[in-house]
Short mmCIF file of C-alpha atoms in Angstrom, two decimals:
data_model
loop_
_atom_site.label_atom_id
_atom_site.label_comp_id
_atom_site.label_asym_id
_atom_site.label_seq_id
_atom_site.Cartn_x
_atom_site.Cartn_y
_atom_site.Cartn_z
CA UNK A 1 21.54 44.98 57.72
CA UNK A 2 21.41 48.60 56.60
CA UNK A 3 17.69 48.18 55.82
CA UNK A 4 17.13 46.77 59.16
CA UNK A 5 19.40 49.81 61.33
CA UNK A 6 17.49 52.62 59.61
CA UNK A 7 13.85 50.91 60.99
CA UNK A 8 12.29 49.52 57.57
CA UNK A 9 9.62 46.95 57.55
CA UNK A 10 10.18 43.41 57.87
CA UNK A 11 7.95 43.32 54.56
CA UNK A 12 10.11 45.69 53.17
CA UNK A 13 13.55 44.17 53.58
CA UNK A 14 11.95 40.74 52.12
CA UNK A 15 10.55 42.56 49.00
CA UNK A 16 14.20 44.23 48.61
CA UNK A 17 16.20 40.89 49.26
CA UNK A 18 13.83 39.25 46.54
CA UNK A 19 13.73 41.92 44.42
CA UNK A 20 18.29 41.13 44.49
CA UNK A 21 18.19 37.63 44.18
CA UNK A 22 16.18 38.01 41.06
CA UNK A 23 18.62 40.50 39.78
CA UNK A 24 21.02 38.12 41.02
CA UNK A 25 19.43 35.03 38.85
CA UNK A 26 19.31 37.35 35.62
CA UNK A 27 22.69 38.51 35.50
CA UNK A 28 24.52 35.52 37.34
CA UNK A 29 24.86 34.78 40.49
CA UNK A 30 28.70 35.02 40.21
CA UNK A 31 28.77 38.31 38.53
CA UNK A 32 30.99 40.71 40.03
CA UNK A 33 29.12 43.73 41.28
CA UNK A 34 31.72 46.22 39.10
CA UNK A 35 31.39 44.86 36.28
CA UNK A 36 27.46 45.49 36.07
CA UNK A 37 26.64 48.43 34.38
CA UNK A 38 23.39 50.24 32.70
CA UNK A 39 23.07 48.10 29.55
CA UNK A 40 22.90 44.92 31.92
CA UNK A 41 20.41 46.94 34.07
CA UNK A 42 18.47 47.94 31.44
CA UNK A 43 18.39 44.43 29.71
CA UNK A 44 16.75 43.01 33.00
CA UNK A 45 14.35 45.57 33.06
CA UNK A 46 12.83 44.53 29.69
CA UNK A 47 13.89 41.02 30.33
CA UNK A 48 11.24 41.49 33.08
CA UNK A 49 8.38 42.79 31.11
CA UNK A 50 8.84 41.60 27.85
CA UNK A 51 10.73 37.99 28.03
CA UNK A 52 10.44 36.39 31.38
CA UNK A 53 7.26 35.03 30.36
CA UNK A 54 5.64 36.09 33.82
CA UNK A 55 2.97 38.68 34.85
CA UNK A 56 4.70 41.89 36.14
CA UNK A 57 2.37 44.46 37.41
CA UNK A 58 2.82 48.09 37.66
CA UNK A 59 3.43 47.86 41.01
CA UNK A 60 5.80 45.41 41.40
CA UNK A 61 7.91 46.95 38.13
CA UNK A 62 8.12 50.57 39.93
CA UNK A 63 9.38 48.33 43.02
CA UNK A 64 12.42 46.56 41.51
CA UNK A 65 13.36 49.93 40.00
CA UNK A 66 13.38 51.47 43.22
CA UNK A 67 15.12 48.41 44.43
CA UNK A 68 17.91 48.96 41.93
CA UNK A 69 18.39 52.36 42.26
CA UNK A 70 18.24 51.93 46.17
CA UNK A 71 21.01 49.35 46.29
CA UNK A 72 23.36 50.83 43.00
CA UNK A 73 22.88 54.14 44.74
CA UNK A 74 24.03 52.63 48.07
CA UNK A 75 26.73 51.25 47.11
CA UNK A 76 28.20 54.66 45.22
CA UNK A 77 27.29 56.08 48.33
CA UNK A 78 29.25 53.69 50.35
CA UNK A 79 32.36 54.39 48.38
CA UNK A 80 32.06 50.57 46.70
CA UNK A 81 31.78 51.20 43.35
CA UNK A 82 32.71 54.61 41.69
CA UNK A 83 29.50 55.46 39.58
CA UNK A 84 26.34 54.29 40.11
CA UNK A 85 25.46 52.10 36.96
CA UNK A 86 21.09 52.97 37.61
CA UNK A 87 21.17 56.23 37.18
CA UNK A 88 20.84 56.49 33.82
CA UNK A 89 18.24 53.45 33.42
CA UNK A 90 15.10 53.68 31.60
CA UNK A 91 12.05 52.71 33.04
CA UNK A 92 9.47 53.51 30.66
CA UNK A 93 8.17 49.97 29.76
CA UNK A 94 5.33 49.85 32.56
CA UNK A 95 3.93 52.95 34.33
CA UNK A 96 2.55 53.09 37.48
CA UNK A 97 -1.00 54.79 37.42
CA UNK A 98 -1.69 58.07 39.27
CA UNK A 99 -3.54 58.69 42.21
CA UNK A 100 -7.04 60.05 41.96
CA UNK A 101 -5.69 62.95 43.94
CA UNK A 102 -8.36 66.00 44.09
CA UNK A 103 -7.34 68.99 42.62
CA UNK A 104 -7.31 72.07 44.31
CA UNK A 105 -10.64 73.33 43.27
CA UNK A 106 -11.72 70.31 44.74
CA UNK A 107 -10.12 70.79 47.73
CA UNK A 108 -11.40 74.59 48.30
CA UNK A 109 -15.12 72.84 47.53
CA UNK A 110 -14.86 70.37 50.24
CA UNK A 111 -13.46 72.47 52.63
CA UNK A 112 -16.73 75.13 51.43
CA UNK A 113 -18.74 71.74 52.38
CA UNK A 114 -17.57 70.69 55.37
CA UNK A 115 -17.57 74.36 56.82
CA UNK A 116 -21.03 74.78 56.03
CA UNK A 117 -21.63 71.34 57.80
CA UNK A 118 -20.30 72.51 60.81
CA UNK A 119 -21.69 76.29 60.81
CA UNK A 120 -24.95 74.18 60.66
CA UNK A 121 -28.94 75.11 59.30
CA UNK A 122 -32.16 75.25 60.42
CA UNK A 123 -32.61 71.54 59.87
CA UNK A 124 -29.40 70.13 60.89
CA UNK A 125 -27.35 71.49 64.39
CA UNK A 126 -23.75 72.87 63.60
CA UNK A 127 -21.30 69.30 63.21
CA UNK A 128 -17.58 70.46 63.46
CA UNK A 129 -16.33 66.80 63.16
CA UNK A 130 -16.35 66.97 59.18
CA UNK A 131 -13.86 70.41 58.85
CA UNK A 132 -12.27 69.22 61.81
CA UNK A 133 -11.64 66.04 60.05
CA UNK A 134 -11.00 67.29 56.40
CA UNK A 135 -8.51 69.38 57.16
CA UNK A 136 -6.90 67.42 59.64
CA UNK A 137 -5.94 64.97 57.00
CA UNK A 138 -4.92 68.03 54.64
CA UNK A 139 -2.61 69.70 56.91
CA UNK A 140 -0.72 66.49 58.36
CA UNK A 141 -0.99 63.75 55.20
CA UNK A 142 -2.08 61.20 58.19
CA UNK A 143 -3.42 57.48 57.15
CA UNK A 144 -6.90 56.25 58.71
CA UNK A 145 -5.46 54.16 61.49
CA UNK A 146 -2.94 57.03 62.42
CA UNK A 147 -6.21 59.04 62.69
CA UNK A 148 -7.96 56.56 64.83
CA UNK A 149 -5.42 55.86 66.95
CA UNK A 150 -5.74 59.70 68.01
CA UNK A 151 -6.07 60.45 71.75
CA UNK A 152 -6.47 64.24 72.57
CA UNK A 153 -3.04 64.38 74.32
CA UNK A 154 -1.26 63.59 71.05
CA UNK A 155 -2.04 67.04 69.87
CA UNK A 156 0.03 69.75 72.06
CA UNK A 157 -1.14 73.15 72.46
CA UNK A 158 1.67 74.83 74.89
CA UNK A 159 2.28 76.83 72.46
CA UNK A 160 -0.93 78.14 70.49
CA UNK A 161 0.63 80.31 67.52
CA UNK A 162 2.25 76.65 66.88
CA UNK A 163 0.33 73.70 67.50
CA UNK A 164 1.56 70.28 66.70
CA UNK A 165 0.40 66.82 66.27
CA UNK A 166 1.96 63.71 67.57
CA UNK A 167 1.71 60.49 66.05
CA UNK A 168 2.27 57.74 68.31
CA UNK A 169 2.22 54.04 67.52
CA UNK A 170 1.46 51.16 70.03
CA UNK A 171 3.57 48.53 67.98
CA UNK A 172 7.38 49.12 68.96
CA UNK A 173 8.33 47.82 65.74
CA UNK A 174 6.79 50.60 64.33
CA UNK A 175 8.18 53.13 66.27
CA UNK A 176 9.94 54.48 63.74
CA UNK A 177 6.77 56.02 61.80
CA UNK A 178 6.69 58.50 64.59
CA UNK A 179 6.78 61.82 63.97
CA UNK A 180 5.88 65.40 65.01
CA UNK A 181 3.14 67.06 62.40
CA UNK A 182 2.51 71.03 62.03
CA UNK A 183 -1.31 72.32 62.74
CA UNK A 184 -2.28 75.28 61.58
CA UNK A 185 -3.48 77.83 64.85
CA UNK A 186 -6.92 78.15 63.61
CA UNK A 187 -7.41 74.46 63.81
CA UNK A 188 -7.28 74.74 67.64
CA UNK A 189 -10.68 76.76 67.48
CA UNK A 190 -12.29 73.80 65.55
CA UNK A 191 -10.73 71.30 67.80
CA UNK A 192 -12.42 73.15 70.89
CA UNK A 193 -16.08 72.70 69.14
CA UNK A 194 -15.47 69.56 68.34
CA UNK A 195 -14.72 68.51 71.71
CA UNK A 196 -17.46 70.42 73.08
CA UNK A 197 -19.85 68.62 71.13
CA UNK A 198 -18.25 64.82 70.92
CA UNK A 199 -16.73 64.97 74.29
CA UNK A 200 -13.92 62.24 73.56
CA UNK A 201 -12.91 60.09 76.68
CA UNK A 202 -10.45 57.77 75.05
CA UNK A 203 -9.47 58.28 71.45
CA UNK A 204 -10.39 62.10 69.63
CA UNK A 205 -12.71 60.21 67.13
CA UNK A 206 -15.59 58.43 68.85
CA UNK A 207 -16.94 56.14 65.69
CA UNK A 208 -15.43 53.88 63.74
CA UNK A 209 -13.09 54.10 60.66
CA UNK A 210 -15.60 53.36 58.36
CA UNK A 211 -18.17 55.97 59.67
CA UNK A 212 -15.09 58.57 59.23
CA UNK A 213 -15.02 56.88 55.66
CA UNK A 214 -18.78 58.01 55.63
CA UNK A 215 -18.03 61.55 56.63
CA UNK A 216 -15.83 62.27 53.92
CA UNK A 217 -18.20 60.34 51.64
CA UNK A 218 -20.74 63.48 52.90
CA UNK A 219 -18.48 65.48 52.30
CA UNK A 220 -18.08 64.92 48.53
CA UNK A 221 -21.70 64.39 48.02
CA UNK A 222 -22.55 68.03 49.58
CA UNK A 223 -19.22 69.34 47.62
CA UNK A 224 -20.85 68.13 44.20
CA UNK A 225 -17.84 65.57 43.80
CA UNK A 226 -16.91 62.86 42.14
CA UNK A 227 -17.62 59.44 44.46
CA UNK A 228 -14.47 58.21 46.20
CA UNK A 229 -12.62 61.36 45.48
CA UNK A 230 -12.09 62.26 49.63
CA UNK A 231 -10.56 59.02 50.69
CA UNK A 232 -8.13 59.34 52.98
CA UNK A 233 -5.61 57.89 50.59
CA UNK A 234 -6.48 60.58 48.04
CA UNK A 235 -6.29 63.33 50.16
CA UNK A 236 -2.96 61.91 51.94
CA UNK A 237 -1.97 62.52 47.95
CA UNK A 238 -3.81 66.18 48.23
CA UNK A 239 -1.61 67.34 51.36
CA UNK A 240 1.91 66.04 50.00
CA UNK A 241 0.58 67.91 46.48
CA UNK A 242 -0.04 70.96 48.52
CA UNK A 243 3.49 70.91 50.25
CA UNK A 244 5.30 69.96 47.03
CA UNK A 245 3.31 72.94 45.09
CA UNK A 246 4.16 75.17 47.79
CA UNK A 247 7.87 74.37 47.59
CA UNK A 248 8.80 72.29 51.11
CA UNK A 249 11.82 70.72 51.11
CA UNK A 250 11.45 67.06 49.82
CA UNK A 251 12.71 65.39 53.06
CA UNK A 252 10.02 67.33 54.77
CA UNK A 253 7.30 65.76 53.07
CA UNK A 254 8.51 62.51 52.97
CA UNK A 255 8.87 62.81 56.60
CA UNK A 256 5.63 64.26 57.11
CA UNK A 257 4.06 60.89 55.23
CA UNK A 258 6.29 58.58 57.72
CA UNK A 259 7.96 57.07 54.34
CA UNK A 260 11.24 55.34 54.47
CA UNK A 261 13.95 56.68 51.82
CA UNK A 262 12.91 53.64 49.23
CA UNK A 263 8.96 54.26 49.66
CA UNK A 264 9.84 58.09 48.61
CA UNK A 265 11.25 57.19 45.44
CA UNK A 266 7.91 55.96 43.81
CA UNK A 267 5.83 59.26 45.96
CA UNK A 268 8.20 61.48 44.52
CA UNK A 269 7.79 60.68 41.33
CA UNK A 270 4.20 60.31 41.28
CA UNK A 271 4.01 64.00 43.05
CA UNK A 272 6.31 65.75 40.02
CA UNK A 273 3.85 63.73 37.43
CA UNK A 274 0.56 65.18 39.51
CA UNK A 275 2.25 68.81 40.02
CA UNK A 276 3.08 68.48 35.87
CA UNK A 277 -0.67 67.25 34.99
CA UNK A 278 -1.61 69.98 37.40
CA UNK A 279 -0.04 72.63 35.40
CA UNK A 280 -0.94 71.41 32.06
CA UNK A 281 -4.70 71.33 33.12
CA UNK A 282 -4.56 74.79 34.68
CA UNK A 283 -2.88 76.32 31.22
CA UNK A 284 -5.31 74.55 28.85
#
C-alpha cells in the first residue's frame, strides 16, 4: 500500500511483492520479522546464486537487494524494528554491468559534431536539429518517448535567463513521472533555428524515434565514435554523470531521471562506480 500511495508502477509493486514472498519461502513463512537479521539476509543472498539451483541474472540479483534494503529500511524507518538488519549485507556475488556511458571527452566531441552539423558547409545547409537534440538529452537526462512526446508548449520561456522543460505524460497512471527540467539560456537560441527550419505543428520533433536514433548515430560517426555510444540510454547515463560529477544533490538527479526511491538505489550505485572508473582513467 505504501508502494502504491507514493505512485510506483504496477510492474514495480509485483516485482517487490515477489521479490518478499521469495524471501518469505527462504526464511519461513512464519518467521517473525525481528528476529531476521544480516546472517539470515546474507544466507539468502548466496542461497540465491549459489544453491537454489536456478538462473539468477544480474539484473534480477541487484533487484532483490534493492528489494531488501527497500523494505528492512522501511520498516526502521517506520519505527517497526529498531535497526535495520540490510544494511550491513554483502552483495558482491553477482555484479550488475556498467553502462556504456560516454566519457566526457566524448561528450565535448559530439557536441564539436553536432555544432558543426548545424553551423553547416558548402555541401550540406546548416541542420540545428542534431545540437538541438544532443544537448537536449544532456541537459535534462530525458528517455526517447519523453522526447517524442514533446510539443513546443512543454518548454516555457517567460522567463529567458531560466528556461524550463516540462514533461508531460498522456497516461494518468503515469502522472507521477512528471516533472519540471532546467535548460540552459543558450538553448533557447538553438530552439529558435530549429523551429525556423522544421516548423513543428504538433509535436517539436517531426520524424520518428528511430530517425532521432539515426541522428545521434550521425552524430557519433562525424564525432569519430565508437557505434552505439550516443543512445539515448547512454547519454541519459552521461547527464546524471555530469550532475553527480558536478556535485547536485542526489534527490535532484534522481528526480531529474523521473526514478522512484527503489529505481535510485541501483542508478546510484552504478553513478559512484562510473564517477570512480572515471577518476581512475583520468589519473592513469
Amino acid at each position: 500500500r505504501h508502494m502504491q500511495d507514493e505512485g510506483l508502477a504496477l510492474n514495480t509493486v509485483k516485482a517487490f511483492a515477489s521479490d518478499i514472498r521469495l524471501v518469505g519461502r527462504y526464511l519461513g513463512i512464519g518467521t517473525r520479522i525481528g528476529d531476521i537479521g544480516t546472517k539470515n539476509l546474507n544466507d539468502y543472498l548466496h542461497w540465491l546464486t549459489d544453491e537454489r539451483g536456478v538462473p539468477c541474472s544480474p539484473k534480477s540479483y541487484a533487484r532483490r537487494v534493492t528489494t531488501l534494503k527497500v523494505f528492512f529500511g522501511w520498516l526502521h524507518e517506520t519505527g517497526v524494528l529498531p535497526h535495520d538488519p540490510s544494511d550491513a549485507i554483502i552483495q558482491q556475488s553477482v555484479s550488475s554491468p556498467l553502462p556504456d556511458a560516454p566519457r566526457a571527452v566524448d561528450v565535448e566531441s559530439a557536441l564539436a559534431a553536432a555544432e558543426a552539423k548545424r553551423a553547416g558547409s558548402p555541401e550540406h545547409k546548416p541542420d540545428a536539429r542534431p545540437y538541438l537534440l544532443l544537448t537536449l538529452l544532456l541537459q535534462t537526462g530525458i528517455k526517447k518517448g519523453e522526447a517524442m512526446s514533446i510539443v513546443p508548449n512543454h518548454i516555457d520561456d517567460s522567463d529567458p535567463e531560466h528556461p524550463v522543460l516540462y514533461v508531460r505524460y498522456v497516461n494518468p497512471r503515469l502522472r507521477y513521472k512528471e516533472r519540471k527540467l532546467p535548460l540552459r539560456p543558450e538553448w533557447l537560441k538553438v530552439l529558435d533555428e530549429y523551429l525556423r527550419q522544421y516548423q513543428p505543428t504538433d509535436t517539436l520533433f517531426t520524424c520518428t524515434a528511430r530517425n532521432l536514433e539515426y541522428i545521434l548515430k550521425d552524430i557519433a560517426e562525424a564525432a569519430e565514435l565508437p557505434e552505439g555510444v550516443l543512445s539515448f540510454e547512454n547519454l541519459r547515463w552521461a547527464s546524471a554523470l555530469q550532475d553527480w560529477r558536478e556535485g547536485v544533490e542526489q534527490d535532484d538527479i534522481r528526480q531529474k531521471l523521473g526514478l522512484s526511491k527503489i529505481a535510485w538505489r541501483e542508478t546510484k550505485a552504478k553513478l559512484s562506480r562510473l564517477a570512480e572508473r572515471e577518476a581512475f582513467e583520468a589519473e592513469a
